[in-house]
């Protein structure tokens, strides 16, 4: 069977979330072409924040150099480290086993939600996205698609351009992890109608929504 698409949602909103709607469009199109989807909702089922034993085990692993997941497990020294590894390894495996990864990301306070950051912190255990034998970066041959939603607008030349830490953060993080095939689709001005400062921007909001929707369908068809 073909490896699945890993679809991670992080919006706290379940009714009107733009990132959930865009992600669903992508995932439905992926299924229509015969693909399978593994869905993880880090808002509904939050990933526990890292505890001290995670850092302790991580330090021990880093001192040894690149290790397999089984070799990491063999270094566990106590129940607390076991608990942290048991919370971490399945999430790491979901990413490693995926053919492609789709992240649904709302902008919260100019960056990514804490729920997504907790997932990122946990999966970023030392060395788990590199082959210990060859050093090959395991995420290099996976497609990553990020569907961003923002209440306002952050494009080049806008007054809030320098407040954008959502896409720029994910681009830096995923690039550093060895991701080479990375695509962002952003829907902007989602809060038009709710926030008076955005009055009059309805056309921009509708255009952004339509462009994002067609782009995700196009991407789901293009990525195999
Ligand atoms: C806690 C919180 C913080 C937010 N911070 C920002 C922000 O800094 N900038 C912005 O443009 N919109 C902000 N918004 C609006 C969201 O980005 C917007 O509603 C977006 O559509 C959320 O994604 P979703 O529709 O997938 O839930 C915030 C919303 C919430 C709930």
PDB file of C-alpha atoms and ligand atoms in Angstrom:
ATOM      1  CA  UNK A   1       0.000   0.000   0.000  1.00  0.00           C
ATOM      2  CA  UNK A   2       1.137   3.537  -0.735  1.00  0.00           C
ATOM      3  CA  UNK A   3       2.361   5.516   2.263  1.00  0.00           C
ATOM      4  CA  UNK A   4      -0.310   7.852   3.682  1.00  0.00           C
ATOM      5  CA  UNK A   5      -0.669  11.588   3.736  1.00  0.00           C
ATOM      6  CA  UNK A   6      -0.186  12.805   7.326  1.00  0.00           C
ATOM      7  CA  UNK A   7      -2.700  15.614   7.878  1.00  0.00           C
ATOM      8  CA  UNK A   8      -2.138  17.652  11.047  1.00  0.00           C
ATOM      9  CA  UNK A   9      -4.787  20.192  12.083  1.00  0.00           C
ATOM     10  CA  UNK A  10      -4.104  22.763  14.766  1.00  0.00           C
ATOM     11  CA  UNK A  11      -6.922  25.310  14.659  1.00  0.00           C
ATOM     12  CA  UNK A  12      -8.926  25.668  17.870  1.00  0.00           C
ATOM     13  CA  UNK A  13     -11.911  26.555  15.704  1.00  0.00           C
ATOM     14  CA  UNK A  14     -14.043  23.641  14.566  1.00  0.00           C
ATOM     15  CA  UNK A  15     -16.897  25.537  12.898  1.00  0.00           C
ATOM     16  CA  UNK A  16     -15.411  28.104  10.585  1.00  0.00           C
ATOM     17  CA  UNK A  17     -11.713  27.332  10.426  1.00  0.00           C
ATOM     18  CA  UNK A  18     -10.192  28.299   7.075  1.00  0.00           C
ATOM     19  CA  UNK A  19      -7.117  26.105   7.583  1.00  0.00           C
ATOM     20  CA  UNK A  20      -9.334  23.099   8.375  1.00  0.00           C
ATOM     21  CA  UNK A  21     -11.430  23.752   5.276  1.00  0.00           C
ATOM     22  CA  UNK A  22      -8.365  24.063   3.043  1.00  0.00           C
ATOM     23  CA  UNK A  23      -6.805  20.939   4.571  1.00  0.00           C
ATOM     24  CA  UNK A  24     -10.035  18.988   4.071  1.00  0.00           C
ATOM     25  CA  UNK A  25     -10.150  20.028   0.412  1.00  0.00           C
ATOM     26  CA  UNK A  26      -6.598  18.780  -0.057  1.00  0.00           C
ATOM     27  CA  UNK A  27      -7.206  15.509   1.823  1.00  0.00           C
ATOM     28  CA  UNK A  28     -10.460  14.789  -0.035  1.00  0.00           C
ATOM     29  CA  UNK A  29      -8.731  15.287  -3.364  1.00  0.00           C
ATOM     30  CA  UNK A  30      -5.866  13.060  -2.198  1.00  0.00           C
ATOM     31  CA  UNK A  31      -8.357  10.285  -1.304  1.00  0.00           C
ATOM     32  CA  UNK A  32     -10.169  10.696  -4.616  1.00  0.00           C
ATOM     33  CA  UNK A  33      -6.906   9.838  -6.351  1.00  0.00           C
ATOM     34  CA  UNK A  34      -6.619   6.619  -4.309  1.00  0.00           C
ATOM     35  CA  UNK A  35      -4.391   7.930  -1.502  1.00  0.00           C
ATOM     36  CA  UNK A  36      -4.867   7.239   2.208  1.00  0.00           C
ATOM     37  CA  UNK A  37      -4.867   9.859   4.958  1.00  0.00           C
ATOM     38  CA  UNK A  38      -3.792   9.726   8.599  1.00  0.00           C
ATOM     39  CA  UNK A  39      -5.355  12.643  10.463  1.00  0.00           C
ATOM     40  CA  UNK A  40      -3.997  14.126  13.689  1.00  0.00           C
ATOM     41  CA  UNK A  41      -5.773  16.980  15.444  1.00  0.00           C
ATOM     42  CA  UNK A  42      -3.361  18.578  17.923  1.00  0.00           C
ATOM     43  CA  UNK A  43      -6.038  21.007  19.101  1.00  0.00           C
ATOM     44  CA  UNK A  44      -8.596  18.301  19.996  1.00  0.00           C
ATOM     45  CA  UNK A  45      -5.892  15.974  21.326  1.00  0.00           C
ATOM     46  CA  UNK A  46      -3.057  18.197  22.569  1.00  0.00           C
ATOM     47  CA  UNK A  47       0.478  16.843  22.525  1.00  0.00           C
ATOM     48  CA  UNK A  48       1.833  17.042  26.101  1.00  0.00           C
ATOM     49  CA  UNK A  49       4.582  19.634  26.621  1.00  0.00           C
ATOM     50  CA  UNK A  50       8.106  18.288  27.038  1.00  0.00           C
ATOM     51  CA  UNK A  51       9.185  17.310  30.534  1.00  0.00           C
ATOM     52  CA  UNK A  52      12.631  17.151  32.077  1.00  0.00           C
ATOM     53  CA  UNK A  53      13.186  13.482  31.151  1.00  0.00           C
ATOM     54  CA  UNK A  54      12.803  14.346  27.436  1.00  0.00           C
ATOM     55  CA  UNK A  55      15.681  16.809  27.716  1.00  0.00           C
ATOM     56  CA  UNK A  56      17.771  14.339  29.733  1.00  0.00           C
ATOM     57  CA  UNK A  57      17.312  11.513  27.224  1.00  0.00           C
ATOM     58  CA  UNK A  58      17.868  13.933  24.346  1.00  0.00           C
ATOM     59  CA  UNK A  59      21.215  15.061  25.796  1.00  0.00           C
ATOM     60  CA  UNK A  60      22.365  11.457  26.263  1.00  0.00           C
ATOM     61  CA  UNK A  61      21.413  10.603  22.677  1.00  0.00           C
ATOM     62  CA  UNK A  62      23.171  13.683  21.263  1.00  0.00           C
ATOM     63  CA  UNK A  63      26.404  12.718  23.003  1.00  0.00           C
ATOM     64  CA  UNK A  64      26.302   9.317  21.217  1.00  0.00           C
ATOM     65  CA  UNK A  65      25.732  10.785  17.754  1.00  0.00           C
ATOM     66  CA  UNK A  66      23.164   9.539  15.227  1.00  0.00           C
ATOM     67  CA  UNK A  67      21.128   6.582  16.522  1.00  0.00           C
ATOM     68  CA  UNK A  68      18.245   4.428  15.299  1.00  0.00           C
ATOM     69  CA  UNK A  69      14.929   4.650  17.169  1.00  0.00           C
ATOM     70  CA  UNK A  70      15.643   1.242  18.737  1.00  0.00           C
ATOM     71  CA  UNK A  71      19.096   2.387  19.854  1.00  0.00           C
ATOM     72  CA  UNK A  72      17.506   5.462  21.438  1.00  0.00           C
ATOM     73  CA  UNK A  73      15.033   3.214  23.281  1.00  0.00           C
ATOM     74  CA  UNK A  74      17.943   1.126  24.568  1.00  0.00           C
ATOM     75  CA  UNK A  75      19.425   4.232  26.255  1.00  0.00           C
ATOM     76  CA  UNK A  76      16.323   4.905  28.374  1.00  0.00           C
ATOM     77  CA  UNK A  77      17.347   5.030  32.035  1.00  0.00           C
ATOM     78  CA  UNK A  78      14.100   5.307  34.009  1.00  0.00           C
ATOM     79  CA  UNK A  79      10.291   5.365  33.910  1.00  0.00           C
ATOM     80  CA  UNK A  80      10.113   9.118  33.277  1.00  0.00           C
ATOM     81  CA  UNK A  81      12.321   8.809  30.199  1.00  0.00           C
ATOM     82  CA  UNK A  82      10.259   5.825  29.052  1.00  0.00           C
ATOM     83  CA  UNK A  83       7.078   7.879  29.394  1.00  0.00           C
ATOM     84  CA  UNK A  84       8.549  10.746  27.373  1.00  0.00           C
ATOM     85  CA  UNK A  85       9.796   8.389  24.653  1.00  0.00           C
ATOM     86  CA  UNK A  86       6.419   6.620  24.518  1.00  0.00           C
ATOM     87  CA  UNK A  87       4.779  10.002  23.874  1.00  0.00           C
ATOM     88  CA  UNK A  88       7.364  10.892  21.252  1.00  0.00           C
ATOM     89  CA  UNK A  89       8.132   7.812  19.152  1.00  0.00           C
ATOM     90  CA  UNK A  90       4.626   7.295  17.659  1.00  0.00           C
ATOM     91  CA  UNK A  91       4.513  10.935  16.530  1.00  0.00           C
ATOM     92  CA  UNK A  92       7.975  10.665  14.989  1.00  0.00           C
ATOM     93  CA  UNK A  93       6.935   7.458  13.217  1.00  0.00           C
ATOM     94  CA  UNK A  94       3.844   9.128  11.763  1.00  0.00           C
ATOM     95  CA  UNK A  95       6.070  11.684  10.076  1.00  0.00           C
ATOM     96  CA  UNK A  96       8.694   9.150   8.990  1.00  0.00           C
ATOM     97  CA  UNK A  97       6.051   6.843   7.500  1.00  0.00           C
ATOM     98  CA  UNK A  98       4.185   9.564   5.610  1.00  0.00           C
ATOM     99  CA  UNK A  99       4.464  10.032   1.878  1.00  0.00           C
ATOM    100  CA  UNK A 100       3.545  13.701   2.334  1.00  0.00           C
ATOM    101  CA  UNK A 101       2.719  15.973   5.268  1.00  0.00           C
ATOM    102  CA  UNK A 102      -0.091  18.542   5.272  1.00  0.00           C
ATOM    103  CA  UNK A 103      -0.136  21.071   8.120  1.00  0.00           C
ATOM    104  CA  UNK A 104      -3.212  23.211   8.797  1.00  0.00           C
ATOM    105  CA  UNK A 105      -1.959  26.315  10.589  1.00  0.00           C
ATOM    106  CA  UNK A 106      -3.919  29.298  11.925  1.00  0.00           C
ATOM    107  CA  UNK A 107      -1.945  32.453  12.718  1.00  0.00           C
ATOM    108  CA  UNK A 108      -2.138  33.115  16.454  1.00  0.00           C
ATOM    109  CA  UNK A 109      -0.403  36.226  17.714  1.00  0.00           C
ATOM    110  CA  UNK A 110       1.691  36.462  14.555  1.00  0.00           C
ATOM    111  CA  UNK A 111       3.057  32.933  14.865  1.00  0.00           C
ATOM    112  CA  UNK A 112       1.888  29.307  15.013  1.00  0.00           C
ATOM    113  CA  UNK A 113      -0.489  27.999  17.719  1.00  0.00           C
ATOM    114  CA  UNK A 114       1.045  26.568  20.890  1.00  0.00           C
ATOM    115  CA  UNK A 115      -0.650  23.236  20.101  1.00  0.00           C
ATOM    116  CA  UNK A 116       1.306  22.918  16.859  1.00  0.00           C
ATOM    117  CA  UNK A 117       4.501  24.095  18.556  1.00  0.00           C
ATOM    118  CA  UNK A 118       4.086  21.342  21.177  1.00  0.00           C
ATOM    119  CA  UNK A 119       3.895  18.773  18.344  1.00  0.00           C
ATOM    120  CA  UNK A 120       6.944  20.325  16.656  1.00  0.00           C
ATOM    121  CA  UNK A 121       8.969  20.310  19.882  1.00  0.00           C
ATOM    122  CA  UNK A 122       8.132  16.683  20.536  1.00  0.00           C
ATOM    123  CA  UNK A 123       8.860  15.302  17.059  1.00  0.00           C
ATOM    124  CA  UNK A 124      12.164  17.207  16.916  1.00  0.00           C
ATOM    125  CA  UNK A 125      13.980  14.686  19.102  1.00  0.00           C
ATOM    126  CA  UNK A 126      17.724  14.655  18.298  1.00  0.00           C
ATOM    127  CA  UNK A 127      18.600  12.805  15.111  1.00  0.00           C
ATOM    128  CA  UNK A 128      15.251  11.120  14.408  1.00  0.00           C
ATOM    129  CA  UNK A 129      14.930  12.578  10.912  1.00  0.00           C
ATOM    130  CA  UNK A 130      18.345  11.413   9.704  1.00  0.00           C
ATOM    131  CA  UNK A 131      19.482   7.936   8.697  1.00  0.00           C
ATOM    132  CA  UNK A 132      22.053   6.969  11.390  1.00  0.00           C
ATOM    133  CA  UNK A 133      24.088   4.888   8.916  1.00  0.00           C
ATOM    134  CA  UNK A 134      24.388   7.388   6.085  1.00  0.00           C
ATOM    135  CA  UNK A 135      23.307  10.744   7.552  1.00  0.00           C
ATOM    136  CA  UNK A 136      20.724  11.049   4.751  1.00  0.00           C
ATOM    137  CA  UNK A 137      17.941  13.471   5.674  1.00  0.00           C
ATOM    138  CA  UNK A 138      14.736  11.434   5.856  1.00  0.00           C
ATOM    139  CA  UNK A 139      12.415  14.373   5.140  1.00  0.00           C
ATOM    140  CA  UNK A 140      14.153  15.408   1.923  1.00  0.00           C
ATOM    141  CA  UNK A 141      12.004  13.228  -0.320  1.00  0.00           C
ATOM    142  CA  UNK A 142       8.629  14.053   1.271  1.00  0.00           C
ATOM    143  CA  UNK A 143       6.298  16.811   0.146  1.00  0.00           C
ATOM    144  CA  UNK A 144       5.224  19.259   2.823  1.00  0.00           C
ATOM    145  CA  UNK A 145       2.173  21.432   2.182  1.00  0.00           C
ATOM    146  CA  UNK A 146       1.314  24.127   4.717  1.00  0.00           C
ATOM    147  CA  UNK A 147      -2.145  25.687   4.627  1.00  0.00           C
ATOM    148  CA  UNK A 148      -1.990  28.944   6.578  1.00  0.00           C
ATOM    149  CA  UNK A 149      -4.927  31.100   7.637  1.00  0.00           C
ATOM    150  CA  UNK A 150      -4.617  34.668   8.909  1.00  0.00           C
ATOM    151  CA  UNK A 151      -7.162  37.193  10.036  1.00  0.00           C
ATOM    152  CA  UNK A 152      -5.303  40.054   8.358  1.00  0.00           C
ATOM    153  CA  UNK A 153      -2.847  40.514   5.482  1.00  0.00           C
ATOM    154  CA  UNK A 154       0.931  40.114   5.689  1.00  0.00           C
ATOM    155  CA  UNK A 155       2.074  40.248   2.052  1.00  0.00           C
ATOM    156  CA  UNK A 156       5.086  42.240   0.813  1.00  0.00           C
ATOM    157  CA  UNK A 157       4.522  45.981   1.135  1.00  0.00           C
ATOM    158  CA  UNK A 158       1.667  45.713   3.659  1.00  0.00           C
ATOM    159  CA  UNK A 159       1.929  47.585   6.992  1.00  0.00           C
ATOM    160  CA  UNK A 160       2.099  44.270   8.888  1.00  0.00           C
ATOM    161  CA  UNK A 161       4.672  42.594   6.666  1.00  0.00           C
ATOM    162  CA  UNK A 162       7.300  42.493   9.425  1.00  0.00           C
ATOM    163  CA  UNK A 163       4.850  40.903  11.901  1.00  0.00           C
ATOM    164  CA  UNK A 164       4.734  37.649   9.909  1.00  0.00           C
ATOM    165  CA  UNK A 165       6.267  34.833  12.029  1.00  0.00           C
ATOM    166  CA  UNK A 166       3.975  32.005  10.941  1.00  0.00           C
ATOM    167  CA  UNK A 167       5.198  31.087   7.439  1.00  0.00           C
ATOM    168  CA  UNK A 168       8.692  32.474   8.042  1.00  0.00           C
ATOM    169  CA  UNK A 169       9.072  30.346  11.181  1.00  0.00           C
ATOM    170  CA  UNK A 170       7.851  27.147   9.500  1.00  0.00           C
ATOM    171  CA  UNK A 171      10.044  27.794   6.453  1.00  0.00           C
ATOM    172  CA  UNK A 172      13.121  28.123   8.701  1.00  0.00           C
ATOM    173  CA  UNK A 173      12.210  25.143  10.899  1.00  0.00           C
ATOM    174  CA  UNK A 174      11.337  22.713   8.091  1.00  0.00           C
ATOM    175  CA  UNK A 175      14.282  23.833   5.959  1.00  0.00           C
ATOM    176  CA  UNK A 176      16.588  23.151   8.892  1.00  0.00           C
ATOM    177  CA  UNK A 177      15.060  19.667   9.257  1.00  0.00           C
ATOM    178  CA  UNK A 178      16.002  18.879   5.648  1.00  0.00           C
ATOM    179  CA  UNK A 179      12.632  19.420   3.973  1.00  0.00           C
ATOM    180  CA  UNK A 180      13.262  20.328   0.348  1.00  0.00           C
ATOM    181  CA  UNK A 181       9.772  20.133  -1.166  1.00  0.00           C
ATOM    182  CA  UNK A 182       7.819  22.750   0.733  1.00  0.00           C
ATOM    183  CA  UNK A 183       4.730  24.629  -0.467  1.00  0.00           C
ATOM    184  CA  UNK A 184       2.727  27.283   1.397  1.00  0.00           C
ATOM    185  CA  UNK A 185      -0.852  28.226   0.629  1.00  0.00           C
ATOM    186  CA  UNK A 186      -2.152  31.183   2.626  1.00  0.00           C
ATOM    187  CA  UNK A 187      -5.698  32.409   3.026  1.00  0.00           C
ATOM    188  CA  UNK A 188      -5.656  35.983   4.308  1.00  0.00           C
ATOM    189  CA  UNK A 189      -8.208  38.474   5.667  1.00  0.00           C
ATOM    190  CA  UNK A 190     -10.328  35.660   7.159  1.00  0.00           C
ATOM    191  CA  UNK A 191     -11.614  38.052   9.875  1.00  0.00           C
ATOM    192  CA  UNK A 192     -13.239  40.511   7.474  1.00  0.00           C
ATOM    193  CA  UNK A 193     -16.755  40.974   8.788  1.00  0.00           C
ATOM    194  CA  UNK A 194     -15.637  40.428  12.420  1.00  0.00           C
ATOM    195  CA  UNK A 195     -12.895  43.052  12.829  1.00  0.00           C
ATOM    196  CA  UNK A 196     -13.885  46.664  11.989  1.00  0.00           C
ATOM    197  CA  UNK A 197     -10.286  47.568  11.011  1.00  0.00           C
ATOM    198  CA  UNK A 198     -10.710  45.204   8.042  1.00  0.00           C
ATOM    199  CA  UNK A 199     -13.945  46.785   6.767  1.00  0.00           C
ATOM    200  CA  UNK A 200     -13.896  47.275   3.006  1.00  0.00           C
ATOM    201  CA  UNK A 201     -11.505  44.400   2.379  1.00  0.00           C
ATOM    202  CA  UNK A 202     -14.234  41.881   1.473  1.00  0.00           C
ATOM    203  CA  UNK A 203     -13.095  41.584  -2.152  1.00  0.00           C
ATOM    204  CA  UNK A 204      -9.517  40.884  -1.083  1.00  0.00           C
ATOM    205  CA  UNK A 205     -10.751  38.255   1.378  1.00  0.00           C
ATOM    206  CA  UNK A 206     -12.900  36.517  -1.253  1.00  0.00           C
ATOM    207  CA  UNK A 207     -10.067  36.567  -3.809  1.00  0.00           C
ATOM    208  CA  UNK A 208      -7.618  35.148  -1.275  1.00  0.00           C
ATOM    209  CA  UNK A 209     -10.077  32.384  -0.330  1.00  0.00           C
ATOM    210  CA  UNK A 210     -10.764  31.378  -3.920  1.00  0.00           C
ATOM    211  CA  UNK A 211      -7.077  31.439  -4.890  1.00  0.00           C
ATOM    212  CA  UNK A 212      -6.161  29.288  -1.862  1.00  0.00           C
ATOM    213  CA  UNK A 213      -8.943  26.793  -2.576  1.00  0.00           C
ATOM    214  CA  UNK A 214      -7.978  26.246  -6.199  1.00  0.00           C
ATOM    215  CA  UNK A 215      -4.294  26.058  -5.296  1.00  0.00           C
ATOM    216  CA  UNK A 216      -4.778  23.245  -2.737  1.00  0.00           C
ATOM    217  CA  UNK A 217      -6.823  21.147  -5.177  1.00  0.00           C
ATOM    218  CA  UNK A 218      -4.182  21.691  -7.855  1.00  0.00           C
ATOM    219  CA  UNK A 219      -1.432  20.690  -5.406  1.00  0.00           C
ATOM    220  CA  UNK A 220      -3.239  17.548  -4.231  1.00  0.00           C
ATOM    221  CA  UNK A 221      -3.496  16.440  -7.870  1.00  0.00           C
ATOM    222  CA  UNK A 222       0.148  17.291  -8.598  1.00  0.00           C
ATOM    223  CA  UNK A 223       1.723  15.568  -5.570  1.00  0.00           C
ATOM    224  CA  UNK A 224       1.838  11.794  -5.725  1.00  0.00           C
TER     225      UNK A 224
HETATM  226  C1  LIG B   1      -5.776  33.378  19.690  1.00  0.00           C
HETATM  227  C2  LIG B   1      -5.853  34.024  18.346  1.00  0.00           C
HETATM  228  C3  LIG B   1      -4.832  34.861  17.929  1.00  0.00           C
HETATM  229  C4  LIG B   1      -4.891  35.441  16.662  1.00  0.00           C
HETATM  230  N1  LIG B   1      -3.859  36.234  16.258  1.00  0.00           N
HETATM  231  C5  LIG B   1      -3.867  36.748  15.019  1.00  0.00           C
HETATM  232  C6  LIG B   1      -2.771  37.541  14.554  1.00  0.00           C
HETATM  233  O1  LIG B   1      -1.782  37.746  15.223  1.00  0.00           O
HETATM  234  N2  LIG B   1      -2.859  38.045  13.299  1.00  0.00           N
HETATM  235  C7  LIG B   1      -3.913  37.821  12.475  1.00  0.00           C
HETATM  236  O2  LIG B   1      -3.923  38.292  11.339  1.00  0.00           O
HETATM  237  N3  LIG B   1      -4.980  37.082  12.884  1.00  0.00           N
HETATM  238  C8  LIG B   1      -4.952  36.543  14.140  1.00  0.00           C
HETATM  239  N4  LIG B   1      -6.000  35.775  14.555  1.00  0.00           N
HETATM  240  C9  LIG B   1      -7.081  35.460  13.597  1.00  0.00           C
HETATM  241  C10 LIG B   1      -6.784  34.131  12.936  1.00  0.00           C
HETATM  242  O3  LIG B   1      -5.502  34.098  12.348  1.00  0.00           O
HETATM  243  C11 LIG B   1      -7.837  33.836  11.881  1.00  0.00           C
HETATM  244  O4  LIG B   1      -9.095  33.739  12.505  1.00  0.00           O
HETATM  245  C12 LIG B   1      -7.525  32.577  11.104  1.00  0.00           C
HETATM  246  O5  LIG B   1      -8.534  32.364  10.143  1.00  0.00           O
HETATM  247  C13 LIG B   1      -7.405  31.379  12.054  1.00  0.00           C
HETATM  248  O6  LIG B   1      -7.277  30.169  11.343  1.00  0.00           O
HETATM  249  P1  LIG B   1      -8.522  29.190  11.236  1.00  0.00           P
HETATM  250  O7  LIG B   1      -9.568  29.930  10.440  1.00  0.00           O
HETATM  251  O8  LIG B   1      -7.992  28.006  10.511  1.00  0.00           O
HETATM  252  O9  LIG B   1      -8.989  28.880  12.612  1.00  0.00           O
HETATM  253  C14 LIG B   1      -5.990  35.201  15.820  1.00  0.00           C
HETATM  254  C15 LIG B   1      -7.033  34.370  16.256  1.00  0.00           C
HETATM  255  C16 LIG B   1      -6.963  33.786  17.497  1.00  0.00           C
HETATM  256  C17 LIG B   1      -8.094  32.885  17.943  1.00  0.00           C
END
